[in-house]
mmCIF file of C-alpha atoms in Angstrom:
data_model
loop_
_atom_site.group_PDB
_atom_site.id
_atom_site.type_symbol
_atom_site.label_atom_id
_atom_site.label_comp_id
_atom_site.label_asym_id
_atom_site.label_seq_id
_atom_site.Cartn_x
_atom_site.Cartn_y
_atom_site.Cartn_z
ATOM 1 C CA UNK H 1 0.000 0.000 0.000
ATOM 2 C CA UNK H 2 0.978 3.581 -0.865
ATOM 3 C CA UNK H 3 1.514 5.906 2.119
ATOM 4 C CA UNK H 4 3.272 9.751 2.717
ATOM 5 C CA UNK H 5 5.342 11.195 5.590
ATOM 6 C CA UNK H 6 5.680 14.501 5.931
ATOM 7 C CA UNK H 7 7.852 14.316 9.010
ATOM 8 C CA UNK H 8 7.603 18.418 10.306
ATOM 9 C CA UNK H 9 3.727 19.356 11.668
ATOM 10 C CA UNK H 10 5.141 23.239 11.615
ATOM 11 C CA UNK H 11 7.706 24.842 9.746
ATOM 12 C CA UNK H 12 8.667 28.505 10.865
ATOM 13 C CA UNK H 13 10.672 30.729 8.296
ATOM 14 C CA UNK H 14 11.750 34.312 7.989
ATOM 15 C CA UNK H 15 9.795 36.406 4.927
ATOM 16 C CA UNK H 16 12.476 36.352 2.032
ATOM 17 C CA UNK H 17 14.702 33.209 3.388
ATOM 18 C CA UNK H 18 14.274 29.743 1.637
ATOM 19 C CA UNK H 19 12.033 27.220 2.198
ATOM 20 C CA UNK H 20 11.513 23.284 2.214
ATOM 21 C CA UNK H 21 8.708 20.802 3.708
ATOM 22 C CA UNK H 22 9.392 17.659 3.704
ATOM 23 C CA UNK H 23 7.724 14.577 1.810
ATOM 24 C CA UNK H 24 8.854 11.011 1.362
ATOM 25 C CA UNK H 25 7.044 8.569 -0.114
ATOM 26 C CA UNK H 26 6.441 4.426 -0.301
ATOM 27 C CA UNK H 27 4.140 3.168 -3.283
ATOM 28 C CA UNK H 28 4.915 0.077 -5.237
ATOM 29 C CA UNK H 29 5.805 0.843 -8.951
ATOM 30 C CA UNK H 30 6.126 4.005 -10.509
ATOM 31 C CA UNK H 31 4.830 7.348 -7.993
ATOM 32 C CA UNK H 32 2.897 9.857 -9.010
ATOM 33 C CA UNK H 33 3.251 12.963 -6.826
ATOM 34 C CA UNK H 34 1.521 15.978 -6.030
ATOM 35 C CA UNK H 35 1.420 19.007 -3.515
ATOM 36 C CA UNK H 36 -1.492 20.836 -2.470
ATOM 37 C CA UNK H 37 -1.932 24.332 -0.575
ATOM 38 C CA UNK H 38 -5.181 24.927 1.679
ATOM 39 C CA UNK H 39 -5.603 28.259 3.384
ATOM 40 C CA UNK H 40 -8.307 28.723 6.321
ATOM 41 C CA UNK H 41 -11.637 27.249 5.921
ATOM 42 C CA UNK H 42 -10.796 26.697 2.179
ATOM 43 C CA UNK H 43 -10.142 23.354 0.099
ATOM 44 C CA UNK H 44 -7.252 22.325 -1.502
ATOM 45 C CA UNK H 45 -5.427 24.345 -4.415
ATOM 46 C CA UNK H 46 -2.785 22.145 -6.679
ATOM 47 C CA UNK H 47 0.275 23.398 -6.471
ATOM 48 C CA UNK H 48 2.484 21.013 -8.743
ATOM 49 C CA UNK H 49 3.048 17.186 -9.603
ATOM 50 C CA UNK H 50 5.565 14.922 -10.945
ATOM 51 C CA UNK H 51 4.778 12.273 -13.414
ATOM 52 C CA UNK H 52 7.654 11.486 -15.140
ATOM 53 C CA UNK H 53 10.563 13.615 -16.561
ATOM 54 C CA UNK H 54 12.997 16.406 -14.956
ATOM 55 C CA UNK H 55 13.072 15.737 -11.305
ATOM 56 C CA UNK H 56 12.950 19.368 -10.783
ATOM 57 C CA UNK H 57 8.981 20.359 -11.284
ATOM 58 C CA UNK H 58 7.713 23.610 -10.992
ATOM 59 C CA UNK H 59 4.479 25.153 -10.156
ATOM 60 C CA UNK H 60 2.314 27.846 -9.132
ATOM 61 C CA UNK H 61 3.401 31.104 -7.550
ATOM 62 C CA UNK H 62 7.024 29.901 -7.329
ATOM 63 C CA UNK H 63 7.114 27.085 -5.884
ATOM 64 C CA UNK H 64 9.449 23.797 -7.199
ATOM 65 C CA UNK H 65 9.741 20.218 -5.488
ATOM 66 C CA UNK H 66 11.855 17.736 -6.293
ATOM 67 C CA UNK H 67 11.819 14.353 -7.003
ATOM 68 C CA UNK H 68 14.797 11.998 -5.705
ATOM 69 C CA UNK H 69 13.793 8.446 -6.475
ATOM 70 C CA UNK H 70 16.811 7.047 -4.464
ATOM 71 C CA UNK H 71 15.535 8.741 -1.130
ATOM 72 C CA UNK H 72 11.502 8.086 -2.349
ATOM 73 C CA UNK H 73 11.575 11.778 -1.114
ATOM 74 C CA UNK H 74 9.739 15.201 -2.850
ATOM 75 C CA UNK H 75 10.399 17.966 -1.076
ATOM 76 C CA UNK H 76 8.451 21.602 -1.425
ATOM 77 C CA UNK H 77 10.667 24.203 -1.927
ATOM 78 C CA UNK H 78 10.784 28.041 -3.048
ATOM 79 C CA UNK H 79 13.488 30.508 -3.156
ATOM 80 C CA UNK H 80 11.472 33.042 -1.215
ATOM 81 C CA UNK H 81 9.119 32.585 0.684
ATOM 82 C CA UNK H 82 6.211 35.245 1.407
ATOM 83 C CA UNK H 83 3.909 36.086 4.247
ATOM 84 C CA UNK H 84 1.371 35.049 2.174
ATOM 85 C CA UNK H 85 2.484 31.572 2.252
ATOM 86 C CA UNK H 86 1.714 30.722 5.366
ATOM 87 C CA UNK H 87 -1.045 28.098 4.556
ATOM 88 C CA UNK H 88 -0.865 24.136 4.970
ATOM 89 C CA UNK H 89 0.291 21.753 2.917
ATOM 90 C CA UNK H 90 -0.152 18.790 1.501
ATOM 91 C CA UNK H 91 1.950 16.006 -0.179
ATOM 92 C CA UNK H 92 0.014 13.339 -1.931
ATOM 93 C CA UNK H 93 0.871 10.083 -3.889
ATOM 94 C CA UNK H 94 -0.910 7.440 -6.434
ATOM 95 C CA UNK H 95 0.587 4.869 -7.491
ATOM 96 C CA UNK H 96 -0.469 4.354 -10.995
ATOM 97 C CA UNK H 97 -2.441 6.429 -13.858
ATOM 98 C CA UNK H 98 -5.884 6.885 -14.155
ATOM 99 C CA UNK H 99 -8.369 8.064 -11.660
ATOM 100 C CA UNK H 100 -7.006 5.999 -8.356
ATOM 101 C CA UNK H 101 -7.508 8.023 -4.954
ATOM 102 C CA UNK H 102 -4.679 10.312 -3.696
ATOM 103 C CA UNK H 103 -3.154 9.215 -0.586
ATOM 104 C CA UNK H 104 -2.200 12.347 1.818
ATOM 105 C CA UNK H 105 0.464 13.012 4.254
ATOM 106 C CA UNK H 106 -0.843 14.808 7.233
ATOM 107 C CA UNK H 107 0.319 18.143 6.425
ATOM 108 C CA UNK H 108 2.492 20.729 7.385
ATOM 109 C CA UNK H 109 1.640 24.087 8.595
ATOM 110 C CA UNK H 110 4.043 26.355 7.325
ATOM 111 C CA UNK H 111 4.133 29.562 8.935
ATOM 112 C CA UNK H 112 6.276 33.147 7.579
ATOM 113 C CA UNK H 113 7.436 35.414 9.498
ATOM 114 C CA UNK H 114 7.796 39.269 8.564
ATOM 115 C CA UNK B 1 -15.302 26.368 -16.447
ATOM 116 C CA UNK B 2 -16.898 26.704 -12.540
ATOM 117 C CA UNK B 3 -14.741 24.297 -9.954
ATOM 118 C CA UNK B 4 -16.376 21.686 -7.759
ATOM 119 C CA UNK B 5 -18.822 23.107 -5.961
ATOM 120 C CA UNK B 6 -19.897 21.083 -2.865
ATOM 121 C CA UNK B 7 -23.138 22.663 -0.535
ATOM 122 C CA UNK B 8 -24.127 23.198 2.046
ATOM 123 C CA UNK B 9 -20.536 24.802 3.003
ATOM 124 C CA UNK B 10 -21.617 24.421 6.891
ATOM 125 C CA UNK B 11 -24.117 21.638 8.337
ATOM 126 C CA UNK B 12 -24.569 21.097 11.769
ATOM 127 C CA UNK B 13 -26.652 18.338 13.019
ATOM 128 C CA UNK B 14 -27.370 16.426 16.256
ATOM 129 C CA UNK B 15 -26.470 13.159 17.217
ATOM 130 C CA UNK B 16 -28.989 10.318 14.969
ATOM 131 C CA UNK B 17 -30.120 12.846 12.587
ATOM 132 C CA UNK B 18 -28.749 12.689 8.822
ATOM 133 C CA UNK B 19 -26.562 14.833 6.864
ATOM 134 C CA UNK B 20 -26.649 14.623 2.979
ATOM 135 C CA UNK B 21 -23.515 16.733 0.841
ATOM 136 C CA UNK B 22 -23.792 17.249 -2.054
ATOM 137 C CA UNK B 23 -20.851 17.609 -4.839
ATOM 138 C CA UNK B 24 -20.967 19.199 -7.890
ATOM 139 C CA UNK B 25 -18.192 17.946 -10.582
ATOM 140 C CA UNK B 26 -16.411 20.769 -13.197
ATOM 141 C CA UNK B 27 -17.972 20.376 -15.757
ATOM 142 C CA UNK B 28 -17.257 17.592 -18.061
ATOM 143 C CA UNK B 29 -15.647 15.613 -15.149
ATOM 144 C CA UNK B 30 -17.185 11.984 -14.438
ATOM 145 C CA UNK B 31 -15.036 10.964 -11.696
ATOM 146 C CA UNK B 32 -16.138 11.917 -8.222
ATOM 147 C CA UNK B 33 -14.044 11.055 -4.995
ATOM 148 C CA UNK B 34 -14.705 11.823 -1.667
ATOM 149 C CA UNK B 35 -11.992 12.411 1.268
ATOM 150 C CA UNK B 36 -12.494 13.414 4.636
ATOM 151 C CA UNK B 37 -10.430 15.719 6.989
ATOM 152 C CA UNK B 38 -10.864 15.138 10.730
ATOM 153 C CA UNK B 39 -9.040 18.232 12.678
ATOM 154 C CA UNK B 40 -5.366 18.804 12.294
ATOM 155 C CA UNK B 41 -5.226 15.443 10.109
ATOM 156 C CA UNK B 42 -4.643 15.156 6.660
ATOM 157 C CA UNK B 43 -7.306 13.842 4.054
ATOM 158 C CA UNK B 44 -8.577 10.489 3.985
ATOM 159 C CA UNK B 45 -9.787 8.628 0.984
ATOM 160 C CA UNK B 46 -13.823 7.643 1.298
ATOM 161 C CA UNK B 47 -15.190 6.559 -1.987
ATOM 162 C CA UNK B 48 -14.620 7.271 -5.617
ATOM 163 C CA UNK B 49 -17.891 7.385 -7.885
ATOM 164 C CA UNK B 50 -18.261 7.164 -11.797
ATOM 165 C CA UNK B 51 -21.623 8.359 -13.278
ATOM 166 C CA UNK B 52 -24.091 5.790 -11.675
ATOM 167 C CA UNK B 53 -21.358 3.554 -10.260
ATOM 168 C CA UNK B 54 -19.339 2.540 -7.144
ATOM 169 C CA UNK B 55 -15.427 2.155 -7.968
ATOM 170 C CA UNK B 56 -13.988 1.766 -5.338
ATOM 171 C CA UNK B 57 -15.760 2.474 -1.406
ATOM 172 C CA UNK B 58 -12.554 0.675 0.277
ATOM 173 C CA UNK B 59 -11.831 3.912 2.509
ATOM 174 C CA UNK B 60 -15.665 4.291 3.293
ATOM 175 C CA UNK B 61 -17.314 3.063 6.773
ATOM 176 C CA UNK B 62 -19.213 0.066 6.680
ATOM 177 C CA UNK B 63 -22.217 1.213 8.217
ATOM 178 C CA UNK B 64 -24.074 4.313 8.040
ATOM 179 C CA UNK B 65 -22.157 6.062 4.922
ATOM 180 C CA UNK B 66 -23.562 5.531 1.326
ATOM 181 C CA UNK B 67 -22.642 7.812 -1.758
ATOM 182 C CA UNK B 68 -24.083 7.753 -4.844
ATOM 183 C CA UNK B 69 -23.872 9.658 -7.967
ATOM 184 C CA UNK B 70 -26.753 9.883 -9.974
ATOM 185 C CA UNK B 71 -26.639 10.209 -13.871
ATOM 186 C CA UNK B 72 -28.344 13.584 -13.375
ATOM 187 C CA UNK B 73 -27.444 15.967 -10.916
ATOM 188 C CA UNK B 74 -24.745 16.036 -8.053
ATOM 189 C CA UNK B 75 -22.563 13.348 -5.969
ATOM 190 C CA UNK B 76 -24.667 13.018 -2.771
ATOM 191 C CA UNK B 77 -22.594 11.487 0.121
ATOM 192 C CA UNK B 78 -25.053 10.413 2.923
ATOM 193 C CA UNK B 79 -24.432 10.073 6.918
ATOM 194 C CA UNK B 80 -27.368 8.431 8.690
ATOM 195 C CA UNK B 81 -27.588 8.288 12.441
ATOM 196 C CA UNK B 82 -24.795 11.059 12.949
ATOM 197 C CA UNK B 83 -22.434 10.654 15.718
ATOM 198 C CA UNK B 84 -19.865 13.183 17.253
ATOM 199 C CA UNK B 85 -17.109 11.394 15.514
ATOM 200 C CA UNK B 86 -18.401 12.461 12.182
ATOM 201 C CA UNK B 87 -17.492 16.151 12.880
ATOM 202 C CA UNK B 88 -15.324 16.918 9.744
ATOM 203 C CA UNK B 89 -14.734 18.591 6.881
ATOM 204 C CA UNK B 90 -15.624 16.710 3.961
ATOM 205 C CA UNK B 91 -13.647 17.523 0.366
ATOM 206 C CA UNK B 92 -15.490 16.349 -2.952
ATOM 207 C CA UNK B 93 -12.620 16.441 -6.062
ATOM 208 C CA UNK B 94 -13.616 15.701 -9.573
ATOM 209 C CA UNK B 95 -10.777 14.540 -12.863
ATOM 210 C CA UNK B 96 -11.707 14.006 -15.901
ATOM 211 C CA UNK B 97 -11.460 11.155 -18.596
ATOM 212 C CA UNK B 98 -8.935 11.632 -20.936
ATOM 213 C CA UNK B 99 -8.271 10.361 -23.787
ATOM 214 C CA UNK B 100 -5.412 7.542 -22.924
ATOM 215 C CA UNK B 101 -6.161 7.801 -19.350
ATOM 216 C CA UNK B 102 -2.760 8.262 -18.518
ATOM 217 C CA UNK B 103 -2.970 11.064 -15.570
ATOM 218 C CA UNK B 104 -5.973 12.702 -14.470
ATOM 219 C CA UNK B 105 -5.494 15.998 -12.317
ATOM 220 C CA UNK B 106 -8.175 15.641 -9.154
ATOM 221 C CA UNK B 107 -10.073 19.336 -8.658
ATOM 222 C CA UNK B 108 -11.083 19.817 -5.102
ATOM 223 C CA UNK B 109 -14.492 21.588 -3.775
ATOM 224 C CA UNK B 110 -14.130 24.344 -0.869
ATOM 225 C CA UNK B 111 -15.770 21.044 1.059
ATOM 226 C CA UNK B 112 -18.588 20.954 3.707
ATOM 227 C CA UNK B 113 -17.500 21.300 7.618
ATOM 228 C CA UNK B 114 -19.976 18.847 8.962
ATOM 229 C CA UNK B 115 -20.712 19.818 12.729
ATOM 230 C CA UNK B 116 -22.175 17.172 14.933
ATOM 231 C CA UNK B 117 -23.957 18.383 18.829
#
């Protein structure tokens, strides 16, 4: 069975510094991977997947993850980060094509200072 | 194109009474799946629907939860006999069918936060 770890529940960073949350992976087969952003009382907003390709992916308002297939890990990053960040998020997996179910880590609350 | 749209936004029942939600897919979609976020917890896989059929219910409690989507109208995901434990917020996503089926992007709703007194 396919499960995510996303090993930090809160990640603190100072507006303008890098930052990374954490995701590693287990799925039998080839992963597909995904991150998703969900801010107060709202539902989840795709950020970026991988599929297959560059292990670097990038996606919406600046953020990239990538994929390291020797660690099972895909780790959020972004150059910058912004107040407006602060949000939680969400690393998913499924572990073939089609339409199976996403499997979620439990998040990680990502919080930017000013 | 409007996104998933999933109503009522807020429910609040009391213990043994039902709660229906209701899900919307974007237009054009035929998948429906249904996940479920108890507090401070990540999403959990309930039941994915095709028009009129049951795919796959494997993350859905045996008793009291049914979900059906009709081949006219929305996804209804049913709770009879609501307990405390049910409090959650409950996310309807919707993909496509493309042609190949090789990856299909899942669209979330702004889900319902079901409150149980």
């Amino acid at each position: 069975a396919q499960s995510v770890a996303q090993p930090e529940d809160q990640v603190n960073v100072a507006e303008g510094n890098p930052l990374t949350v954490k995701c590693t992976y287990s799925v039998s087969g080839n992963p597909y991977l995904f991150w998703y952003v969900q801010y107060p009382n709202r539902g989840l907003q795709f950020l970026l997947k991988y599929i297959t390709g560059d292990n670097l992916v990038k996606g919406s308002y600046g953020f990239e993850a990538e994929f390291n297939k020797s660690q099972t890990s895909f780790h959020l990053k972004k150059p910058s980060a912004l107040v407006s960040d602060s949000a939680l998020y969400f690393c998913a997996v499924r572990r073939n094509s089609g339409n199976t179910p996403l499997v979620f880590g439990k998040g990680t609350r990502l919080s930017v200072i000013a | 194109n409007a996104g998933v749209m999933q109503n009522p936004r807020h429910l609040v029942r009391r213990r043994g009474q039902e709660a229906r939600l209701r899900c919307s897919p974007m237009k054009g979609h035929s998948h429906v799946y249904w996940y479920r976020q108890l507090p401070e917890e990540g999403l959990k896989f309930m039941v994915y629907l095709q028009k009129e059929n049951i795919i796959d219910e494997s993350g859905m409690p045996k008793e009291r939860f049914s979900a059906e989507f009709p081949k006219e109208g929305p996804s209804i995901l049913r709770i009879q006999q609501v307990v405390r434990g049910d409090s959650a917020a409950y996310f309807c996503a919707s993909s496509p069918t493309l042609a190949g089926g090789t990856y299909n992007e899942q669209f979330f709703g702004p889900g319902t936060r079901l409150t149980v007194l």
